[in-house]
Amino acid sequence: SQQGEEDPQALSIQEGENATMNCSYKTSINNLQWYRQNSGRGLVHLILIRSNEREKHSGRLRVTLDTSKKSSSLLITASRAADTASYFCATDARTNAGKSTFGDGTTLTVKP
Amino acid sequence: DGGITQSPKYLFRKEGQNVTLSCEQNLNHDAMYWYRQDPGQGLRLIYYSQIVNDFQKGDIAEGYSVSREKKESFPLTVTSAQKNPTAFYLCASSISAGVFYEQYFGPGTRLTVT
């Protein structure tokens, strides 16, 4: 199965609420990245966190990484209707440098 | 404008025909990638190239072929040997195939084979 697996598969919240998505992976990684995909479009890179980092912020995004649990979370604060999209985590396994493996994604719906 | 382009956006083919999907980038990136995405699923790597005239198979290379004759171009051919070719195909590039570089994605090509 995929190296990265997101949870939940789908998430529906009201505008202004926070959204949390989780990603679990199986093998040791060099880095973990989060991407966003609007329906029918290409992916857009959101944030990269290295294996020696524990937390990273970018605007309303906060990413954490727990290598002992092989998991990461993406928090979107004060969500907006425009945040409606699918969110994917991608990992670079130590044994496959430069080759990212994507999970199946979390579909986020933010209701106005 | 710098970016990565894919054409066409929609492509229709009859079963048994080969079809080539275009991917061009003007970002001066060394690495390029092809992914396949099925409905409700993530991306699966078909082929990737770290440098001109070199490419490696990804996780689902069977029934596909690529070439990398120019730095800016990485076309993907879906052959008649691909048993279930209908899917959304995404091309991406990155500065290098090293582990700390983000990938830039094109808008995708939706291929329908009937």
PDB file of C-alpha atoms in Angstrom:
ATOM      1  CA  SER A   1       0.000   0.000   0.000  1.00  0.00           C
ATOM      2  CA  GLN A   2       0.970   3.667  -0.161  1.00  0.00           C
ATOM      3  CA  GLN A   3       3.788   4.918   2.015  1.00  0.00           C
ATOM      4  CA  GLY A   4       1.628   7.802   3.197  1.00  0.00           C
ATOM      5  CA  GLU A   5      -1.972   7.379   4.313  1.00  0.00           C
ATOM      6  CA  GLU A   6      -4.186  10.317   5.237  1.00  0.00           C
ATOM      7  CA  ASP A   7      -6.915  10.355   7.830  1.00  0.00           C
ATOM      8  CA  PRO A   8      -9.768  11.173   7.681  1.00  0.00           C
ATOM      9  CA  GLN A   9     -10.677  10.467   4.060  1.00  0.00           C
ATOM     10  CA  ALA A  10     -13.209  13.293   4.140  1.00  0.00           C
ATOM     11  CA  LEU A  11     -13.741  16.250   6.464  1.00  0.00           C
ATOM     12  CA  SER A  12     -16.558  18.796   6.457  1.00  0.00           C
ATOM     13  CA  ILE A  13     -16.435  21.914   8.633  1.00  0.00           C
ATOM     14  CA  GLN A  14     -17.902  25.412   8.884  1.00  0.00           C
ATOM     15  CA  GLU A  15     -15.993  28.475   7.800  1.00  0.00           C
ATOM     16  CA  GLY A  16     -13.885  29.821  10.654  1.00  0.00           C
ATOM     17  CA  GLU A  17     -13.301  26.423  12.254  1.00  0.00           C
ATOM     18  CA  ASN A  18      -9.946  24.664  12.304  1.00  0.00           C
ATOM     19  CA  ALA A  19      -9.270  21.609  10.144  1.00  0.00           C
ATOM     20  CA  THR A  20      -6.832  18.879  11.124  1.00  0.00           C
ATOM     21  CA  MET A  21      -5.629  16.150   8.790  1.00  0.00           C
ATOM     22  CA  ASN A  22      -3.267  13.341   9.641  1.00  0.00           C
ATOM     23  CA  CYS A  23      -0.759  11.347   7.632  1.00  0.00           C
ATOM     24  CA  SER A  24       0.883   8.085   8.649  1.00  0.00           C
ATOM     25  CA  TYR A  25       3.750   6.377   6.882  1.00  0.00           C
ATOM     26  CA  LYS A  26       5.588   3.106   7.165  1.00  0.00           C
ATOM     27  CA  THR A  27       9.331   3.529   6.635  1.00  0.00           C
ATOM     28  CA  SER A  28      11.955   6.072   7.698  1.00  0.00           C
ATOM     29  CA  ILE A  29      11.809   9.248   5.676  1.00  0.00           C
ATOM     30  CA  ASN A  30      14.037  12.157   4.667  1.00  0.00           C
ATOM     31  CA  ASN A  31      11.190  14.650   4.491  1.00  0.00           C
ATOM     32  CA  LEU A  32       7.429  14.918   4.330  1.00  0.00           C
ATOM     33  CA  GLN A  33       5.526  17.355   2.163  1.00  0.00           C
ATOM     34  CA  TRP A  34       1.917  18.482   2.051  1.00  0.00           C
ATOM     35  CA  TYR A  35       0.184  19.377  -1.202  1.00  0.00           C
ATOM     36  CA  ARG A  36      -3.225  20.757  -2.064  1.00  0.00           C
ATOM     37  CA  GLN A  37      -5.335  19.870  -5.109  1.00  0.00           C
ATOM     38  CA  ASN A  38      -8.411  21.716  -6.246  1.00  0.00           C
ATOM     39  CA  SER A  39     -10.865  19.530  -8.130  1.00  0.00           C
ATOM     40  CA  GLY A  40      -9.578  18.564 -11.572  1.00  0.00           C
ATOM     41  CA  ARG A  41      -6.366  20.552 -11.214  1.00  0.00           C
ATOM     42  CA  GLY A  42      -2.696  19.905 -10.578  1.00  0.00           C
ATOM     43  CA  LEU A  43      -1.199  19.832  -7.091  1.00  0.00           C
ATOM     44  CA  VAL A  44       0.218  22.865  -5.332  1.00  0.00           C
ATOM     45  CA  HIS A  45       2.995  22.538  -2.786  1.00  0.00           C
ATOM     46  CA  LEU A  46       2.095  23.821   0.692  1.00  0.00           C
ATOM     47  CA  ILE A  47       4.930  22.985   3.052  1.00  0.00           C
ATOM     48  CA  LEU A  48       7.927  20.694   3.482  1.00  0.00           C
ATOM     49  CA  ILE A  49       9.098  19.420   6.856  1.00  0.00           C
ATOM     50  CA  ARG A  50      12.420  17.623   7.243  1.00  0.00           C
ATOM     51  CA  SER A  51      12.866  14.526   9.365  1.00  0.00           C
ATOM     52  CA  ASN A  52      14.852  16.489  11.978  1.00  0.00           C
ATOM     53  CA  GLU A  53      12.108  19.109  12.372  1.00  0.00           C
ATOM     54  CA  ARG A  54       9.091  18.764  14.644  1.00  0.00           C
ATOM     55  CA  GLU A  55       6.892  21.684  13.679  1.00  0.00           C
ATOM     56  CA  LYS A  56       6.627  24.207  10.893  1.00  0.00           C
ATOM     57  CA  HIS A  57       4.312  27.146  10.206  1.00  0.00           C
ATOM     58  CA  SER A  58       3.283  28.907   7.036  1.00  0.00           C
ATOM     59  CA  GLY A  59       0.518  31.486   7.336  1.00  0.00           C
ATOM     60  CA  ARG A  60      -2.595  29.647   8.577  1.00  0.00           C
ATOM     61  CA  LEU A  61      -0.908  26.268   8.150  1.00  0.00           C
ATOM     62  CA  ARG A  62       0.814  24.360  10.913  1.00  0.00           C
ATOM     63  CA  VAL A  63       2.518  21.039  10.261  1.00  0.00           C
ATOM     64  CA  THR A  64       3.880  18.696  12.886  1.00  0.00           C
ATOM     65  CA  LEU A  65       6.015  15.613  12.436  1.00  0.00           C
ATOM     66  CA  ASP A  66       6.472  12.780  14.908  1.00  0.00           C
ATOM     67  CA  THR A  67       9.069  10.386  13.513  1.00  0.00           C
ATOM     68  CA  SER A  68       8.707   8.017  16.471  1.00  0.00           C
ATOM     69  CA  LYS A  69       5.057   7.493  15.559  1.00  0.00           C
ATOM     70  CA  LYS A  70       5.703   7.852  11.819  1.00  0.00           C
ATOM     71  CA  SER A  71       2.965  10.446  11.537  1.00  0.00           C
ATOM     72  CA  SER A  72       2.362  14.046  10.564  1.00  0.00           C
ATOM     73  CA  SER A  73      -0.552  16.415  10.938  1.00  0.00           C
ATOM     74  CA  LEU A  74      -1.651  19.442   8.951  1.00  0.00           C
ATOM     75  CA  LEU A  75      -3.688  22.062  10.771  1.00  0.00           C
ATOM     76  CA  ILE A  76      -5.494  24.799   8.862  1.00  0.00           C
ATOM     77  CA  THR A  77      -6.678  27.511  11.205  1.00  0.00           C
ATOM     78  CA  ALA A  78      -9.641  29.843  10.645  1.00  0.00           C
ATOM     79  CA  SER A  79     -10.683  27.947   7.538  1.00  0.00           C
ATOM     80  CA  ARG A  80     -12.281  29.638   4.545  1.00  0.00           C
ATOM     81  CA  ALA A  81     -14.545  28.328   1.791  1.00  0.00           C
ATOM     82  CA  ALA A  82     -11.566  28.734  -0.555  1.00  0.00           C
ATOM     83  CA  ASP A  83      -9.685  26.077   1.447  1.00  0.00           C
ATOM     84  CA  THR A  84     -12.075  23.456   0.026  1.00  0.00           C
ATOM     85  CA  ALA A  85      -9.765  20.981  -1.737  1.00  0.00           C
ATOM     86  CA  SER A  86      -8.028  17.643  -1.364  1.00  0.00           C
ATOM     87  CA  TYR A  87      -4.868  17.556   0.711  1.00  0.00           C
ATOM     88  CA  PHE A  88      -2.099  15.004   0.183  1.00  0.00           C
ATOM     89  CA  CYS A  89       0.999  14.110   2.096  1.00  0.00           C
ATOM     90  CA  ALA A  90       4.061  12.913   0.197  1.00  0.00           C
ATOM     91  CA  THR A  91       7.087  11.197   1.690  1.00  0.00           C
ATOM     92  CA  ASP A  92      10.629  10.629   0.486  1.00  0.00           C
ATOM     93  CA  ALA A  93      11.762   7.319   1.922  1.00  0.00           C
ATOM     94  CA  ARG A  94      15.415   7.092   2.928  1.00  0.00           C
ATOM     95  CA  THR A  95      15.799   4.092   0.624  1.00  0.00           C
ATOM     96  CA  ASN A  96      14.375   5.898  -2.438  1.00  0.00           C
ATOM     97  CA  ALA A  97      15.959   9.311  -2.454  1.00  0.00           C
ATOM     98  CA  GLY A  98      14.188  11.806  -4.690  1.00  0.00           C
ATOM     99  CA  LYS A  99      11.132   9.631  -5.307  1.00  0.00           C
ATOM    100  CA  SER A 100       8.052  10.863  -3.474  1.00  0.00           C
ATOM    101  CA  THR A 101       5.159   8.603  -2.532  1.00  0.00           C
ATOM    102  CA  PHE A 102       1.715  10.171  -2.184  1.00  0.00           C
ATOM    103  CA  GLY A 103      -1.171   9.096   0.025  1.00  0.00           C
ATOM    104  CA  ASP A 104      -4.812   8.952  -1.061  1.00  0.00           C
ATOM    105  CA  GLY A 105      -5.605  12.347   0.405  1.00  0.00           C
ATOM    106  CA  THR A 106      -8.154  14.022   2.661  1.00  0.00           C
ATOM    107  CA  THR A 107     -11.022  15.828   0.972  1.00  0.00           C
ATOM    108  CA  LEU A 108     -11.840  18.967   2.926  1.00  0.00           C
ATOM    109  CA  THR A 109     -15.120  20.817   2.482  1.00  0.00           C
ATOM    110  CA  VAL A 110     -15.481  24.194   4.166  1.00  0.00           C
ATOM    111  CA  LYS A 111     -19.068  25.409   4.262  1.00  0.00           C
ATOM    112  CA  PRO A 112     -19.658  29.172   4.129  1.00  0.00           C
TER     113      PRO A 112
ATOM    114  CA  ASP B   1       5.727  33.242 -17.178  1.00  0.00           C
ATOM    115  CA  GLY B   2       7.615  30.302 -15.782  1.00  0.00           C
ATOM    116  CA  GLY B   3       5.743  27.087 -15.353  1.00  0.00           C
ATOM    117  CA  ILE B   4       4.896  23.603 -16.464  1.00  0.00           C
ATOM    118  CA  THR B   5       2.353  22.928 -19.189  1.00  0.00           C
ATOM    119  CA  GLN B   6       0.505  19.838 -20.274  1.00  0.00           C
ATOM    120  CA  SER B   7      -1.503  19.398 -23.408  1.00  0.00           C
ATOM    121  CA  PRO B   8      -4.173  18.659 -24.248  1.00  0.00           C
ATOM    122  CA  LYS B   9      -6.411  19.064 -21.204  1.00  0.00           C
ATOM    123  CA  TYR B  10      -8.793  16.360 -22.420  1.00  0.00           C
ATOM    124  CA  LEU B  11      -7.879  13.476 -24.717  1.00  0.00           C
ATOM    125  CA  PHE B  12     -10.080  10.767 -26.171  1.00  0.00           C
ATOM    126  CA  ARG B  13      -8.765   7.632 -27.842  1.00  0.00           C
ATOM    127  CA  LYS B  14     -10.015   4.304 -29.072  1.00  0.00           C
ATOM    128  CA  GLU B  15      -8.829   1.165 -27.389  1.00  0.00           C
ATOM    129  CA  GLY B  16      -5.743  -0.292 -29.041  1.00  0.00           C
ATOM    130  CA  GLN B  17      -4.240   3.062 -30.037  1.00  0.00           C
ATOM    131  CA  ASN B  18      -1.078   4.523 -28.593  1.00  0.00           C
ATOM    132  CA  VAL B  19      -1.341   8.101 -27.367  1.00  0.00           C
ATOM    133  CA  THR B  20       1.338  10.611 -26.345  1.00  0.00           C
ATOM    134  CA  LEU B  21       0.824  13.196 -23.613  1.00  0.00           C
ATOM    135  CA  SER B  22       2.909  16.334 -23.715  1.00  0.00           C
ATOM    136  CA  CYS B  23       4.738  17.916 -20.775  1.00  0.00           C
ATOM    137  CA  GLU B  24       6.917  21.010 -21.084  1.00  0.00           C
ATOM    138  CA  GLN B  25       8.614  23.125 -18.417  1.00  0.00           C
ATOM    139  CA  ASN B  26      10.562  26.375 -18.623  1.00  0.00           C
ATOM    140  CA  LEU B  27      11.706  26.358 -15.008  1.00  0.00           C
ATOM    141  CA  ASN B  28      15.145  24.973 -15.886  1.00  0.00           C
ATOM    142  CA  HIS B  29      14.441  22.000 -13.621  1.00  0.00           C
ATOM    143  CA  ASP B  30      16.567  18.869 -13.927  1.00  0.00           C
ATOM    144  CA  ALA B  31      13.986  16.384 -12.631  1.00  0.00           C
ATOM    145  CA  MET B  32      10.625  15.551 -14.194  1.00  0.00           C
ATOM    146  CA  TYR B  33       7.901  13.098 -13.185  1.00  0.00           C
ATOM    147  CA  TRP B  34       4.747  11.469 -14.518  1.00  0.00           C
ATOM    148  CA  TYR B  35       1.938  10.425 -12.192  1.00  0.00           C
ATOM    149  CA  ARG B  36      -1.391   8.735 -12.688  1.00  0.00           C
ATOM    150  CA  GLN B  37      -4.411   9.613 -10.546  1.00  0.00           C
ATOM    151  CA  ASP B  38      -7.615   7.572 -10.441  1.00  0.00           C
ATOM    152  CA  PRO B  39     -10.870   8.948  -8.969  1.00  0.00           C
ATOM    153  CA  GLY B  40     -10.705   9.442  -5.219  1.00  0.00           C
ATOM    154  CA  GLN B  41      -7.138   8.223  -5.024  1.00  0.00           C
ATOM    155  CA  GLY B  42      -3.676   9.610  -4.642  1.00  0.00           C
ATOM    156  CA  LEU B  43      -0.900   9.847  -7.178  1.00  0.00           C
ATOM    157  CA  ARG B  44       1.055   6.857  -8.407  1.00  0.00           C
ATOM    158  CA  LEU B  45       4.446   7.342 -10.007  1.00  0.00           C
ATOM    159  CA  ILE B  46       4.799   6.076 -13.578  1.00  0.00           C
ATOM    160  CA  TYR B  47       8.268   7.279 -14.621  1.00  0.00           C
ATOM    161  CA  TYR B  48      10.734   9.905 -13.503  1.00  0.00           C
ATOM    162  CA  SER B  49      13.830  11.471 -14.982  1.00  0.00           C
ATOM    163  CA  GLN B  50      16.664  13.054 -13.031  1.00  0.00           C
ATOM    164  CA  ILE B  51      18.607  14.311 -16.028  1.00  0.00           C
ATOM    165  CA  VAL B  52      18.419  14.504 -19.801  1.00  0.00           C
ATOM    166  CA  ASN B  53      18.681  11.153 -21.619  1.00  0.00           C
ATOM    167  CA  ASP B  54      18.028   9.219 -18.412  1.00  0.00           C
ATOM    168  CA  PHE B  55      14.822   7.999 -16.775  1.00  0.00           C
ATOM    169  CA  GLN B  56      13.695   5.371 -14.270  1.00  0.00           C
ATOM    170  CA  LYS B  57      10.564   3.308 -13.849  1.00  0.00           C
ATOM    171  CA  GLY B  58       8.208   4.243 -11.083  1.00  0.00           C
ATOM    172  CA  ASP B  59       5.683   2.018  -9.359  1.00  0.00           C
ATOM    173  CA  ILE B  60       3.335   1.447 -12.328  1.00  0.00           C
ATOM    174  CA  ALA B  61       5.484   1.701 -15.488  1.00  0.00           C
ATOM    175  CA  GLU B  62       3.978  -1.258 -17.350  1.00  0.00           C
ATOM    176  CA  GLY B  63       2.214  -0.154 -20.528  1.00  0.00           C
ATOM    177  CA  TYR B  64       3.859   3.278 -20.552  1.00  0.00           C
ATOM    178  CA  SER B  65       7.003   4.699 -22.171  1.00  0.00           C
ATOM    179  CA  VAL B  66       8.837   8.023 -21.906  1.00  0.00           C
ATOM    180  CA  SER B  67      11.731   9.912 -23.430  1.00  0.00           C
ATOM    181  CA  ARG B  68      13.887  12.789 -22.164  1.00  0.00           C
ATOM    182  CA  GLU B  69      15.756  14.153 -25.145  1.00  0.00           C
ATOM    183  CA  LYS B  70      15.527  17.761 -23.987  1.00  0.00           C
ATOM    184  CA  LYS B  71      15.689  19.229 -20.507  1.00  0.00           C
ATOM    185  CA  GLU B  72      12.367  21.014 -20.892  1.00  0.00           C
ATOM    186  CA  SER B  73      10.338  18.126 -22.345  1.00  0.00           C
ATOM    187  CA  PHE B  74       9.225  14.766 -20.926  1.00  0.00           C
ATOM    188  CA  PRO B  75       6.488  13.194 -23.100  1.00  0.00           C
ATOM    189  CA  LEU B  76       4.578  10.132 -21.914  1.00  0.00           C
ATOM    190  CA  THR B  77       3.239   7.509 -24.330  1.00  0.00           C
ATOM    191  CA  VAL B  78       0.356   5.367 -23.164  1.00  0.00           C
ATOM    192  CA  THR B  79       0.612   2.205 -25.205  1.00  0.00           C
ATOM    193  CA  SER B  80      -2.061  -0.317 -26.130  1.00  0.00           C
ATOM    194  CA  ALA B  81      -0.445  -2.644 -23.576  1.00  0.00           C
ATOM    195  CA  GLN B  82      -1.781  -0.496 -20.717  1.00  0.00           C
ATOM    196  CA  LYS B  83      -4.875  -2.404 -19.642  1.00  0.00           C
ATOM    197  CA  ASN B  84      -6.752   0.418 -17.967  1.00  0.00           C
ATOM    198  CA  PRO B  85      -5.474   3.699 -19.396  1.00  0.00           C
ATOM    199  CA  THR B  86      -8.433   5.955 -18.568  1.00  0.00           C
ATOM    200  CA  ALA B  87      -7.178   8.270 -15.827  1.00  0.00           C
ATOM    201  CA  PHE B  88      -5.964  11.764 -14.957  1.00  0.00           C
ATOM    202  CA  TYR B  89      -2.265  12.166 -15.780  1.00  0.00           C
ATOM    203  CA  LEU B  90      -0.103  14.704 -13.991  1.00  0.00           C
ATOM    204  CA  CYS B  91       3.372  15.854 -14.913  1.00  0.00           C
ATOM    205  CA  ALA B  92       5.670  17.526 -12.402  1.00  0.00           C
ATOM    206  CA  SER B  93       9.172  18.920 -12.208  1.00  0.00           C
ATOM    207  CA  SER B  94      11.626  19.835  -9.486  1.00  0.00           C
ATOM    208  CA  ILE B  95      14.993  21.590  -9.344  1.00  0.00           C
ATOM    209  CA  SER B  96      16.654  18.298  -8.642  1.00  0.00           C
ATOM    210  CA  ALA B  97      15.645  14.791  -7.741  1.00  0.00           C
ATOM    211  CA  GLY B  98      17.244  15.351  -4.362  1.00  0.00           C
ATOM    212  CA  VAL B  99      15.049  14.808  -1.377  1.00  0.00           C
ATOM    213  CA  PHE B 100      14.485  18.369  -0.231  1.00  0.00           C
ATOM    214  CA  TYR B 101      12.887  19.905  -3.294  1.00  0.00           C
ATOM    215  CA  GLU B 102       9.218  20.568  -3.900  1.00  0.00           C
ATOM    216  CA  GLN B 103       7.546  19.434  -7.065  1.00  0.00           C
ATOM    217  CA  TYR B 104       5.744  21.823  -9.398  1.00  0.00           C
ATOM    218  CA  PHE B 105       2.744  20.298 -11.126  1.00  0.00           C
ATOM    219  CA  GLY B 106       1.135  20.910 -14.486  1.00  0.00           C
ATOM    220  CA  PRO B 107      -2.661  21.214 -14.855  1.00  0.00           C
ATOM    221  CA  GLY B 108      -3.049  17.578 -15.923  1.00  0.00           C
ATOM    222  CA  THR B 109      -4.441  15.687 -18.914  1.00  0.00           C
ATOM    223  CA  ARG B 110      -7.621  13.661 -18.555  1.00  0.00           C
ATOM    224  CA  LEU B 111      -7.390  10.645 -20.870  1.00  0.00           C
ATOM    225  CA  THR B 112     -10.471   8.640 -21.787  1.00  0.00           C
ATOM    226  CA  VAL B 113     -10.077   5.417 -23.756  1.00  0.00           C
ATOM    227  CA  THR B 114     -13.174   3.700 -25.091  1.00  0.00           C
TER     228      THR B 114
END
